[in-house]
mmCIF file of C-alpha atoms in Angstrom:
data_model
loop_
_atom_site.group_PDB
_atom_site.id
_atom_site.type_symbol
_atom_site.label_atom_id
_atom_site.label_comp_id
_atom_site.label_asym_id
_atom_site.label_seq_id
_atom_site.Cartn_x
_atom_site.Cartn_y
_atom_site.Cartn_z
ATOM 1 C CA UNK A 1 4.238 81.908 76.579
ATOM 2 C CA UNK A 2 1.447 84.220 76.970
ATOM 3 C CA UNK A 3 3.487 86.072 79.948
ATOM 4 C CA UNK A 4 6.300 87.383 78.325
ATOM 5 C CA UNK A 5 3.549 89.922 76.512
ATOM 6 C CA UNK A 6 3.581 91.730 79.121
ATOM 7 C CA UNK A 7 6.960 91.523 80.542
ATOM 8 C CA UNK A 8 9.045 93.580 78.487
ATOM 9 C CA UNK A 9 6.799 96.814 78.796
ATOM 10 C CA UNK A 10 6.518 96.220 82.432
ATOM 11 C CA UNK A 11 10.499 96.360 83.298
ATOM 12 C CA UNK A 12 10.310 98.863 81.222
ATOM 13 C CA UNK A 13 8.083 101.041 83.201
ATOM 14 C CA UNK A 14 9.532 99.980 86.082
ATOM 15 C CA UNK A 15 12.962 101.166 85.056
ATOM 16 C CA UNK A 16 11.887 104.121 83.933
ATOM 17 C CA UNK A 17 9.856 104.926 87.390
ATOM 18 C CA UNK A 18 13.172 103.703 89.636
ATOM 19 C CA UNK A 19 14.759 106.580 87.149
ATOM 20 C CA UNK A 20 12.587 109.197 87.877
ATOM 21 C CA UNK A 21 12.695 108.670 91.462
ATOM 22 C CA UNK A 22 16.131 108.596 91.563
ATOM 23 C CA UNK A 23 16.513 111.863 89.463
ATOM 24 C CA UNK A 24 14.197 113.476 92.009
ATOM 25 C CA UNK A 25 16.160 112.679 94.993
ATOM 26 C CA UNK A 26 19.175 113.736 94.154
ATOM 27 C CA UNK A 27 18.444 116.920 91.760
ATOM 28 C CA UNK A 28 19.912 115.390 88.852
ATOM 29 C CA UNK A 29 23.843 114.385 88.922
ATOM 30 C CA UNK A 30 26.219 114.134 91.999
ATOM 31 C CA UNK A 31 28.118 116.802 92.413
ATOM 32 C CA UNK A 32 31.362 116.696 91.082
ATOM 33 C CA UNK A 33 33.768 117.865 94.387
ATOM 34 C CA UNK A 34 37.389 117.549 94.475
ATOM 35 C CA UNK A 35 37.629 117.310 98.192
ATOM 36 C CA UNK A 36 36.982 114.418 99.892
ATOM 37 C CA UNK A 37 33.714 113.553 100.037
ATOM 38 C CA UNK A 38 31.765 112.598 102.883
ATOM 39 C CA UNK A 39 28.221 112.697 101.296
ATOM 40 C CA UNK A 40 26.372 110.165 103.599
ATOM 41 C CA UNK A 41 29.033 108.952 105.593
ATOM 42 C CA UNK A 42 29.052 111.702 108.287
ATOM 43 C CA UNK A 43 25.897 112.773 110.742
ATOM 44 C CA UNK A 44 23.757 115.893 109.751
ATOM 45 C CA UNK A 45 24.795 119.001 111.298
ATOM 46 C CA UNK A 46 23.271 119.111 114.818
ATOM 47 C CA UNK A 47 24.559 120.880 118.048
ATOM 48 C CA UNK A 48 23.586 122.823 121.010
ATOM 49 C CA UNK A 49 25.597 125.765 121.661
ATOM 50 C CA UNK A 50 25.951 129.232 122.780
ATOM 51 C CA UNK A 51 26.984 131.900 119.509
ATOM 52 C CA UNK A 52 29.460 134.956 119.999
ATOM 53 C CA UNK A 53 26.096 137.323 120.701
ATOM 54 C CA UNK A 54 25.129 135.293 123.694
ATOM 55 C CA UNK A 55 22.092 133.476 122.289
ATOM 56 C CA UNK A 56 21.368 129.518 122.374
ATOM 57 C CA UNK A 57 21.493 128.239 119.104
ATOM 58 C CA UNK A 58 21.354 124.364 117.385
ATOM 59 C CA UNK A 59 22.458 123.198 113.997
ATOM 60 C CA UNK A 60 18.816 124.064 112.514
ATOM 61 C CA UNK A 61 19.393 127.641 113.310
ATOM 62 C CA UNK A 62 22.001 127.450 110.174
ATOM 63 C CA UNK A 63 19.820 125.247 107.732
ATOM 64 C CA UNK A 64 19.703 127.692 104.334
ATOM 65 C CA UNK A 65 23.205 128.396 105.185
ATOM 66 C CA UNK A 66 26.154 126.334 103.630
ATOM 67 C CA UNK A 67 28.464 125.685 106.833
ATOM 68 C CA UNK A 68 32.099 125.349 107.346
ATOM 69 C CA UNK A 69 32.401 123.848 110.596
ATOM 70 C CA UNK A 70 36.118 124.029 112.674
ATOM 71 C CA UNK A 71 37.526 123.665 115.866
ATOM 72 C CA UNK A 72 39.651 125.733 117.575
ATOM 73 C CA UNK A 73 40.505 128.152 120.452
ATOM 74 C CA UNK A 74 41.093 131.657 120.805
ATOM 75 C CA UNK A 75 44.576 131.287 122.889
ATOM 76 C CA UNK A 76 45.897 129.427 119.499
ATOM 77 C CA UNK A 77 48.147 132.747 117.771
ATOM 78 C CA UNK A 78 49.173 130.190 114.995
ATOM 79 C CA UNK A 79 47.531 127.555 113.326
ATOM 80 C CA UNK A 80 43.695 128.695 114.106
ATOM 81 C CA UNK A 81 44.155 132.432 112.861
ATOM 82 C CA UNK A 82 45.976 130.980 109.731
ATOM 83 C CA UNK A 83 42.855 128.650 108.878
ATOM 84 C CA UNK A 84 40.512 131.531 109.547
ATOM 85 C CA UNK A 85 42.402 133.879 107.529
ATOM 86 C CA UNK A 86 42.723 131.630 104.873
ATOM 87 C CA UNK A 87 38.805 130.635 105.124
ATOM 88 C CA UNK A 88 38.195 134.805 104.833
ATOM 89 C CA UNK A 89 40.101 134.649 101.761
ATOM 90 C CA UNK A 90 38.122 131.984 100.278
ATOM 91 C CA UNK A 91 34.716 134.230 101.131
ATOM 92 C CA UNK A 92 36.035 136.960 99.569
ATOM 93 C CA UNK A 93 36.468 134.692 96.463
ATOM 94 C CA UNK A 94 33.019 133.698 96.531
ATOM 95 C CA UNK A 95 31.580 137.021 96.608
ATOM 96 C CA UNK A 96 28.419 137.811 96.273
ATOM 97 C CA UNK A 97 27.822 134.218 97.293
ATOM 98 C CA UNK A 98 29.509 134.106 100.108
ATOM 99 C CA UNK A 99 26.132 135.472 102.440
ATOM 100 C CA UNK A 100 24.951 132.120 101.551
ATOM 101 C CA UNK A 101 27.688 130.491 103.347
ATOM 102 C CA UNK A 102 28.840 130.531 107.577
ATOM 103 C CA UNK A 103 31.990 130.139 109.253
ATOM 104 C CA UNK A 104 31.176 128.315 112.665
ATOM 105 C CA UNK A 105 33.908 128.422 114.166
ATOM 106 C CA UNK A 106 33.466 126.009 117.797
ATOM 107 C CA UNK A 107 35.983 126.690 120.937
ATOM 108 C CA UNK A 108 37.850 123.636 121.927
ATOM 109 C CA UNK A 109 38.684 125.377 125.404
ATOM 110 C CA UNK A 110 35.488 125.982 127.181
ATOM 111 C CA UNK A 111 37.438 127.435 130.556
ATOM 112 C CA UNK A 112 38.697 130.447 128.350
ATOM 113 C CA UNK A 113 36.494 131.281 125.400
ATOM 114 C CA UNK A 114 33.141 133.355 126.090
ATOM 115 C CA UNK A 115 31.297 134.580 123.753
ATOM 116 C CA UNK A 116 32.658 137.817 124.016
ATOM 117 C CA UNK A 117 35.902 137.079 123.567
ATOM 118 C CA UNK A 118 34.749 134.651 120.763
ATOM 119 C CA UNK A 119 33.004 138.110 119.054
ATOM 120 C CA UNK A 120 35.925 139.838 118.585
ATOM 121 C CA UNK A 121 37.808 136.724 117.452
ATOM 122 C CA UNK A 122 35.807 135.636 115.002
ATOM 123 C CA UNK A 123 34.930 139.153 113.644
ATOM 124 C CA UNK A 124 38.404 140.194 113.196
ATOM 125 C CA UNK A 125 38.274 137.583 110.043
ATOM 126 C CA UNK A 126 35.585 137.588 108.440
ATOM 127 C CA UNK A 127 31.960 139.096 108.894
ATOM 128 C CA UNK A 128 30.491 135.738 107.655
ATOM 129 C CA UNK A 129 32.043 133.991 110.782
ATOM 130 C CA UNK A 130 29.939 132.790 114.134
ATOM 131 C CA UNK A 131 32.179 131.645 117.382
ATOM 132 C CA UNK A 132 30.228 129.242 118.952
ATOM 133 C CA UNK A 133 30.665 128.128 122.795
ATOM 134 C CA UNK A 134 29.413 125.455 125.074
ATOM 135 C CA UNK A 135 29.802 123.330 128.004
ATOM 136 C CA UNK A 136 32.895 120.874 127.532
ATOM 137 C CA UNK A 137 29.832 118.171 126.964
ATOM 138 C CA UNK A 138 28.445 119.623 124.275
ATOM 139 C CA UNK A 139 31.372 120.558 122.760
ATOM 140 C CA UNK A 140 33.047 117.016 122.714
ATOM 141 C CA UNK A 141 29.726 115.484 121.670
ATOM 142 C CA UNK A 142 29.874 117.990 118.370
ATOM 143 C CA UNK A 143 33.681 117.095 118.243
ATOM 144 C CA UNK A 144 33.208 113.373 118.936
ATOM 145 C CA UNK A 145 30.057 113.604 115.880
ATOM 146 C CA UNK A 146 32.336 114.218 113.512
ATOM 147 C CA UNK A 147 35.375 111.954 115.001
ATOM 148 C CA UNK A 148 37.099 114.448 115.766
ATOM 149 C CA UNK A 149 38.602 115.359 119.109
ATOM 150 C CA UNK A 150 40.790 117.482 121.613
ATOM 151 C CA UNK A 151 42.989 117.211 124.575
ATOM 152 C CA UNK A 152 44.457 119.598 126.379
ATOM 153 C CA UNK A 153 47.874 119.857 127.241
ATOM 154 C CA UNK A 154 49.413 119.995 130.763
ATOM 155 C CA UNK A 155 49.384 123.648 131.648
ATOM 156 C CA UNK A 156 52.908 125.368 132.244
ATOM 157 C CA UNK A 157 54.490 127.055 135.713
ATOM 158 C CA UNK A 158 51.883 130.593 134.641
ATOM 159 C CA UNK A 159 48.816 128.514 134.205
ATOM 160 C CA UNK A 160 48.949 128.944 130.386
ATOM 161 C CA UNK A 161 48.106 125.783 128.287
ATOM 162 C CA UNK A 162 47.666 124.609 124.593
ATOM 163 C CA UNK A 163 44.699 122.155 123.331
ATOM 164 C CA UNK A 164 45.750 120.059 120.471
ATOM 165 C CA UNK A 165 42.671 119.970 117.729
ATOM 166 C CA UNK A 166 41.053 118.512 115.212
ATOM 167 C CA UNK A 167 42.511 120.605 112.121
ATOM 168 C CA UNK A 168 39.883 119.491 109.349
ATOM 169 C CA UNK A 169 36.984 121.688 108.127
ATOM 170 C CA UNK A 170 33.675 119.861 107.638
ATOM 171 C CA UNK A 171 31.238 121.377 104.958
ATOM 172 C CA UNK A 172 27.549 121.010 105.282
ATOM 173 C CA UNK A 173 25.145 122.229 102.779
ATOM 174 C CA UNK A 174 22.180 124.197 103.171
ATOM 175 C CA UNK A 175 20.170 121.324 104.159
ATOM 176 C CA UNK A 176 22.531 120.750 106.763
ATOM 177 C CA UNK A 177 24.083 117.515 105.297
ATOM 178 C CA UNK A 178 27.726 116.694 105.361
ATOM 179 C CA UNK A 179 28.964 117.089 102.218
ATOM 180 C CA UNK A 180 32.906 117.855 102.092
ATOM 181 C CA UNK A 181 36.073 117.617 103.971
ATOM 182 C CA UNK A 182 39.027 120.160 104.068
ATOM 183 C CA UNK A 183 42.529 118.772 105.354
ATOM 184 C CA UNK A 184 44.655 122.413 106.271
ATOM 185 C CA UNK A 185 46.462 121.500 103.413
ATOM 186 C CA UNK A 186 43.821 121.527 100.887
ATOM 187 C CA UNK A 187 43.622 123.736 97.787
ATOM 188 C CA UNK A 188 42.205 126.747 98.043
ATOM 189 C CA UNK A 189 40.647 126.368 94.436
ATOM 190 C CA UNK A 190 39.300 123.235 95.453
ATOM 191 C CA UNK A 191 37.681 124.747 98.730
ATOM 192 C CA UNK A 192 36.308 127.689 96.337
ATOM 193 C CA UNK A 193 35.254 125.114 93.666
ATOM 194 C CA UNK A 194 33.267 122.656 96.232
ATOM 195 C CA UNK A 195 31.267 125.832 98.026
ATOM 196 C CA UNK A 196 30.498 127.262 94.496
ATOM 197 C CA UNK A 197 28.902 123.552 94.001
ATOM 198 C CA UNK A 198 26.817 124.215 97.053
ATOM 199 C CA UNK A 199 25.757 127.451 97.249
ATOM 200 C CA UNK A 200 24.824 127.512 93.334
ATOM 201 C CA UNK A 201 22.274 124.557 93.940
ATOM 202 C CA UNK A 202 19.346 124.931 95.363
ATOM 203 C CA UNK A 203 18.665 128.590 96.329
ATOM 204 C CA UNK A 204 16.912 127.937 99.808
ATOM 205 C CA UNK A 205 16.514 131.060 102.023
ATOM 206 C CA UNK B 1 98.138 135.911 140.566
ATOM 207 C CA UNK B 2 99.511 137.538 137.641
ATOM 208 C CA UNK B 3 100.505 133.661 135.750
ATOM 209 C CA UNK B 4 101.730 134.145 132.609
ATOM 210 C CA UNK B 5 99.559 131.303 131.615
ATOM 211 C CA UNK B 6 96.247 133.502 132.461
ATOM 212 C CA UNK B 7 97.275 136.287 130.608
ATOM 213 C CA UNK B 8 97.986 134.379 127.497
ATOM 214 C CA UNK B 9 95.062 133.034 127.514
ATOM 215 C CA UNK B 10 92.633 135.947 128.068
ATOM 216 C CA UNK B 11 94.805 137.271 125.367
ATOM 217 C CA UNK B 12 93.951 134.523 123.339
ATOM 218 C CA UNK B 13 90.256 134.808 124.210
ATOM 219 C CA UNK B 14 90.116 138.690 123.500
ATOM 220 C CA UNK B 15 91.794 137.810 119.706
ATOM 221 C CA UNK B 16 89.089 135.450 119.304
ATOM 222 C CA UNK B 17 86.658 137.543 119.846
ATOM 223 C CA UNK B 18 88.143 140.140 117.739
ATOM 224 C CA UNK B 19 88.703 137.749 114.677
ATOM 225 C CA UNK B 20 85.196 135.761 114.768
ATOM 226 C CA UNK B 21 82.217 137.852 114.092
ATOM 227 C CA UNK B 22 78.869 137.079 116.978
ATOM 228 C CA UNK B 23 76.066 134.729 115.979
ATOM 229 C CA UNK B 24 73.539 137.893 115.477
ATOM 230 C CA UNK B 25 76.516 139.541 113.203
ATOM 231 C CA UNK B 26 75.896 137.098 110.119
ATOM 232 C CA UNK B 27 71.941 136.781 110.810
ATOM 233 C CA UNK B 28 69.813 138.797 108.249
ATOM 234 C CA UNK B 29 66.359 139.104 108.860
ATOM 235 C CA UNK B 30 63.186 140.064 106.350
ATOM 236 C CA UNK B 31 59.553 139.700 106.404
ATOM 237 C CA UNK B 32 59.535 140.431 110.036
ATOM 238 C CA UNK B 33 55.519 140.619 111.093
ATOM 239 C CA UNK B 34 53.236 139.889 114.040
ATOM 240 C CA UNK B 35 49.617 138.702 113.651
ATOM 241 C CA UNK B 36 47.631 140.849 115.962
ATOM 242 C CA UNK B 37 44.526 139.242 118.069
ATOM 243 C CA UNK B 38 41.914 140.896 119.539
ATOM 244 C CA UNK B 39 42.548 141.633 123.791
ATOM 245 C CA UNK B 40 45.549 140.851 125.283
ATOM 246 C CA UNK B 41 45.077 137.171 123.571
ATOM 247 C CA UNK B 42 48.813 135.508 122.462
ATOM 248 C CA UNK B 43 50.210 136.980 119.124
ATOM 249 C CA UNK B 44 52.605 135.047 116.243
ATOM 250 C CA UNK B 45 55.622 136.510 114.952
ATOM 251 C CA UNK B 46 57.481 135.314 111.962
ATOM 252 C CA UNK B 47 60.490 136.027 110.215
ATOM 253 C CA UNK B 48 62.758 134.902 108.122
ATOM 254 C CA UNK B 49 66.919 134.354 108.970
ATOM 255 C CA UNK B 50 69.234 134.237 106.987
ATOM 256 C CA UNK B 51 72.927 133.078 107.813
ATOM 257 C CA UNK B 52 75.737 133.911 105.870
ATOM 258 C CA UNK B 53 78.086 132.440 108.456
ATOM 259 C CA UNK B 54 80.831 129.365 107.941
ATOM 260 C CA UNK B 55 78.741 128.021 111.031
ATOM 261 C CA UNK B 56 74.768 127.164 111.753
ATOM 262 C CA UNK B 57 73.634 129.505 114.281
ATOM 263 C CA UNK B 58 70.522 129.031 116.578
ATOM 264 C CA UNK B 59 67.914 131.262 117.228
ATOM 265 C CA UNK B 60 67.142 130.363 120.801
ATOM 266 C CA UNK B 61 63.974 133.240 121.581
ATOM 267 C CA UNK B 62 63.725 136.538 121.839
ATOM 268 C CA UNK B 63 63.199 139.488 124.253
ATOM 269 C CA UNK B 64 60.702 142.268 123.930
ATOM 270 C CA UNK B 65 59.769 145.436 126.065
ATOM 271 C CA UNK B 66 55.979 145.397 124.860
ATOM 272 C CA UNK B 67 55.231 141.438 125.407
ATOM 273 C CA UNK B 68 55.580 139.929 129.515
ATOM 274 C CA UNK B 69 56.625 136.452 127.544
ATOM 275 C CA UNK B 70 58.612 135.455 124.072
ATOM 276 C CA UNK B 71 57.991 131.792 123.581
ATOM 277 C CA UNK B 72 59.854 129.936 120.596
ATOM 278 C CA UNK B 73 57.168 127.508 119.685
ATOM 279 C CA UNK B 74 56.237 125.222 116.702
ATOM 280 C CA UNK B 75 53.215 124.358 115.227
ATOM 281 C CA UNK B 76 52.841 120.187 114.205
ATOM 282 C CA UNK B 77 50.195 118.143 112.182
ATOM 283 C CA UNK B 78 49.949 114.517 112.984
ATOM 284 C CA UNK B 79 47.120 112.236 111.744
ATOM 285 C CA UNK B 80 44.596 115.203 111.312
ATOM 286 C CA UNK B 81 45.557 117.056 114.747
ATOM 287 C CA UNK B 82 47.059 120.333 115.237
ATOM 288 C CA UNK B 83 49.347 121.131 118.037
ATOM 289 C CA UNK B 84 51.671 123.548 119.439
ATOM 290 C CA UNK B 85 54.549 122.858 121.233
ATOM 291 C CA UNK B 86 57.599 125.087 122.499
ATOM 292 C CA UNK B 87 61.642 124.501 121.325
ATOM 293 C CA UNK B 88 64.642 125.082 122.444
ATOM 294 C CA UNK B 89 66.082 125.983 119.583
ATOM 295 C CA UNK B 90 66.024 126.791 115.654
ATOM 296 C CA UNK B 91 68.889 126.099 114.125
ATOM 297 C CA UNK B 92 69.790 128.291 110.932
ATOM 298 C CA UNK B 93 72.333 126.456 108.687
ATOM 299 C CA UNK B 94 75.335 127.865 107.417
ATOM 300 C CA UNK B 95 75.255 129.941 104.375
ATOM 301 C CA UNK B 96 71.424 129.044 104.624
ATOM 302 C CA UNK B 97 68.113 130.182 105.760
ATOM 303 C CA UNK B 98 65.117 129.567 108.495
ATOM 304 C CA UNK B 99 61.841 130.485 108.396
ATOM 305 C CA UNK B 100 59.237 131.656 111.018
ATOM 306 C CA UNK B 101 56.133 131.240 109.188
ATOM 307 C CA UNK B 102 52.495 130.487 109.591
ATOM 308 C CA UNK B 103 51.667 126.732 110.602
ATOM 309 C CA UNK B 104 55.194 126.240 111.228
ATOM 310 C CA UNK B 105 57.927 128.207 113.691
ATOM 311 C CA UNK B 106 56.957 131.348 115.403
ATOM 312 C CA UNK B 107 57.250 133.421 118.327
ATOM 313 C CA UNK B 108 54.209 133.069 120.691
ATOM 314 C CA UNK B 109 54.049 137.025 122.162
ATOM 315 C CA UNK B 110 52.025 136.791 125.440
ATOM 316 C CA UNK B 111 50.649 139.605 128.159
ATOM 317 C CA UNK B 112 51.728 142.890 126.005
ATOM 318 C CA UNK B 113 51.819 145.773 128.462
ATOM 319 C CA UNK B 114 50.159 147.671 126.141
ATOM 320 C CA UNK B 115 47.398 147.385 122.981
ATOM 321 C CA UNK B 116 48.992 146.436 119.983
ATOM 322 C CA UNK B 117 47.402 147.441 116.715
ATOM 323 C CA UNK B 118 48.180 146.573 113.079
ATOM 324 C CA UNK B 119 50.207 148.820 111.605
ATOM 325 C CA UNK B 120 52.583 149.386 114.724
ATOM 326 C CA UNK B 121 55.516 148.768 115.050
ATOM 327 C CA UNK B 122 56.969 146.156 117.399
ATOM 328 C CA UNK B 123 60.874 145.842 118.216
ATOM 329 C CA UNK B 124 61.872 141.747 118.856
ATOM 330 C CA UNK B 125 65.409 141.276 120.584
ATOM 331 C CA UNK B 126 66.198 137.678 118.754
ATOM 332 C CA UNK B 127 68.813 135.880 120.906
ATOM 333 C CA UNK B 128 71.223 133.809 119.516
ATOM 334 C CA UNK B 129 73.132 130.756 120.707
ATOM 335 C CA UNK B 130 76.321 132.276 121.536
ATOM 336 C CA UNK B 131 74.699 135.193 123.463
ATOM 337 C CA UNK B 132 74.510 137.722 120.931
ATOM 338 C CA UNK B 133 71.139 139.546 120.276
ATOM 339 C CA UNK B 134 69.648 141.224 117.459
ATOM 340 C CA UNK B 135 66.980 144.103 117.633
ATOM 341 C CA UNK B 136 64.347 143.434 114.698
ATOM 342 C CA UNK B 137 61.131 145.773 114.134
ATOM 343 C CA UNK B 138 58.492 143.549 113.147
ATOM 344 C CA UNK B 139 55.569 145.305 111.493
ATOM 345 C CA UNK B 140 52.109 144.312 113.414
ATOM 346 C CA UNK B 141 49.552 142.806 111.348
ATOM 347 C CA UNK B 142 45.973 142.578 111.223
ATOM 348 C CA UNK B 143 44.228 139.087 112.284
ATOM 349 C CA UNK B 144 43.412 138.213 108.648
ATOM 350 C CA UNK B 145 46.615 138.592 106.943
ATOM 351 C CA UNK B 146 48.304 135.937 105.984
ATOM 352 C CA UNK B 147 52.005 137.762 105.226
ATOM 353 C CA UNK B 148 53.955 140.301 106.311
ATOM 354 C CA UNK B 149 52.386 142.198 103.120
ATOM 355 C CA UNK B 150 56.060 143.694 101.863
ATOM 356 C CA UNK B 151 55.056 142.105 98.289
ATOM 357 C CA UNK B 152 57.620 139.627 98.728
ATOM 358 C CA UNK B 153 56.925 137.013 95.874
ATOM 359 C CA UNK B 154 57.603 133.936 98.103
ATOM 360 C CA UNK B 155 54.466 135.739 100.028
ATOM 361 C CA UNK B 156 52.515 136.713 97.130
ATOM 362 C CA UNK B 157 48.233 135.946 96.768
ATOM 363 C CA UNK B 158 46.749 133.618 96.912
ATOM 364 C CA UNK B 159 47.161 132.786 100.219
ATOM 365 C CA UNK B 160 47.141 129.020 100.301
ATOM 366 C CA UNK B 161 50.431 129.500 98.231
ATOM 367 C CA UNK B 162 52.421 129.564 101.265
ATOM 368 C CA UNK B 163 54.485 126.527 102.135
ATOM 369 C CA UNK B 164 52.163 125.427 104.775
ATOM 370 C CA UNK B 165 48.957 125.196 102.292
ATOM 371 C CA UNK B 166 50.702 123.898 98.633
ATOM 372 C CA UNK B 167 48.403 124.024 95.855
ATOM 373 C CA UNK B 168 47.258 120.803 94.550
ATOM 374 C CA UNK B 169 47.896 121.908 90.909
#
């Protein structure tokens, strides 16, 4: 019986490593969310787009930033302006936190949104938002990362025509990892609750 | 062709309309606002209706001097999709209400002939099943709000309190 000496003190160590590597993965507990949480079961946040000023940008050009990712367009005078507005209001909640945190805000209609017109969109809601364009490739490769999607509609007599969307809002933290999903019909104390979760950990740049 | 038949009956039909009040007549309207984009992109307009008729009236569109189109549209979620489709009609129930609101019914303003900016006001000609119309001055409304900001309490902050967004508490 001369093994079992050793044994005991050995799955003890070993324990206790597996514990310590395990507390320095994950910076002590999980974080306790309300939404629905999508830790590990969504892609990192990775694009390749065009942003409201003009410039090329990619999903590492927001890492340090917590993200709130949506789709949209800006012919949409209902439900997209009501998400926005409501996402403003949950900035101005978080206050001063908020800077840590970015509205991207991606156009599901690539033959009418430029970035200019994206600008002034997105700026009319909150100074903390970014309109983001692209090629209807890129776009539905973002849209199809997340499994979301868009269609649009058969245009009427004057050309005009809707694109049915996606309506969920994806939060990333500042490492760029999926972290939480919004449904429209979410809490707004939940939303405000999940981003002060994020933003309070880990005070990258 | 003077039948007595003819005359008795536009006689009839001008007592009628004498007696029985127009579809606009027992529509009252409140929180009457327009959410103003940037550019000569589409606007929202809500309102609410209110019918204190013995019949359901139905708002059919509206008219306006400022906007090329009026569209009566309504906004749908189905299996995590949002989409936007246009109606014939909304139908306000007797002694009853309707509401144009955010995520739900509203008037999709398109081409205004002129810049629009919160704070205006903006005159809506509702029109009504029957024919009749109703002029209704909606206030305009910056992009962000999320009310026609009268301090209604149905409207009140926060903003996900709105029927559209119900709190989860």
């Amino acid at each position: 019986m001369k093994p079992r000496h050793w044994l005991r003190p050995a799955l003890l160590f070993l324990l206790l490593a597996a514990g310590l590597l395990l507390g320095g993965c994950h910076r002590g507990e999980p974080l306790p969310f309300r939404l629905t949480n999508i830790s590990g079961h969504m892609p990192d946040l990775d694009f390749k787009l065009t942003d409201d000023s003009g410039k090329a940008v990619t999903g590492a050009d927001y890492r340090g930033k917590v993200v709130l990712l949506y789709f949209g367009y800006t012919h949409c005078p209902d439900v997209c302006p009501l998400t926005l507005a409501q996402l403003h209001v949950v900035m101005q909640r978080l206050e001063p936190l908020a800077d840590g945190a970015r509205i991207l805000f991606v156009s599901v209609d690539p033959a009418r949104d430029t970035p200019a017109i994206m600008h002034a969109y997105v700026n009319a809601f909150d100074k903390r938002a970014v309109g983001l364009v692209g090629d209807a490739r890129s776009v539905e490769a973002l849209s199809k990362r997340y499994r979301s999607a868009f269609t649009r509609e058969p245009s009427s007599a004057d050309g005009a025509y809707e694109v049915s969307h996606s309506s969920a809002i994806y939060v990333f933290d500042r490492d760029g990892r999926a972290r939480v999903l919004a449904t429209p019909s979410a809490s707004q104390d939940d939303l405000v609750h999940d981003l002060h979760l994020l933003l309070d950990t880990g005070a990258t740049p | 062709m003077k039948s007595p038949t003819l005359s008795l009956l536009l006689s009839g039909l001008l007592l009628a309309g004498g007696a029985h009040a127009t579809d606009a007549d027992h529509i009252r309207t409140s929180h009457a606002w327009i959410r103003v984009l940037p550019g000569a992109l589409p606007a929202g307009a809500y309102v609410t209706l209110e019918n204190d008729g013995e019949q359901p009236v139905a708002l059919r569109g509206a008219g306006s001097t400022v906007y090329a189109e009026v569209m009566l549209h309504q906004s749908s979620r189905a299996s995590g999709m949002s989409r936007m489709s246009m109606v014939d009609a909304l139908n306000v129930p007797a002694h009853g209400k309707a509401e144009l609101a955010p995520a739900g019914y509203h008037l999709m303003l398109m081409q205004p002939n002129a810049p629009v900016k919160p704070g205006d006001t903006v005159t809506l000609t509702l029109q009504f099943g029957d024919g009749s119309t109703l002029a209704t001055d909606f206030i305009a409304r910056p992009a962000n709000a999320l009310d026609a900001g009268d301090g209604h309490a149905d409207h009140a902050m926060p903003a996900m309190d709105h029927g559209a967004m119900p709190h989860g508490h």
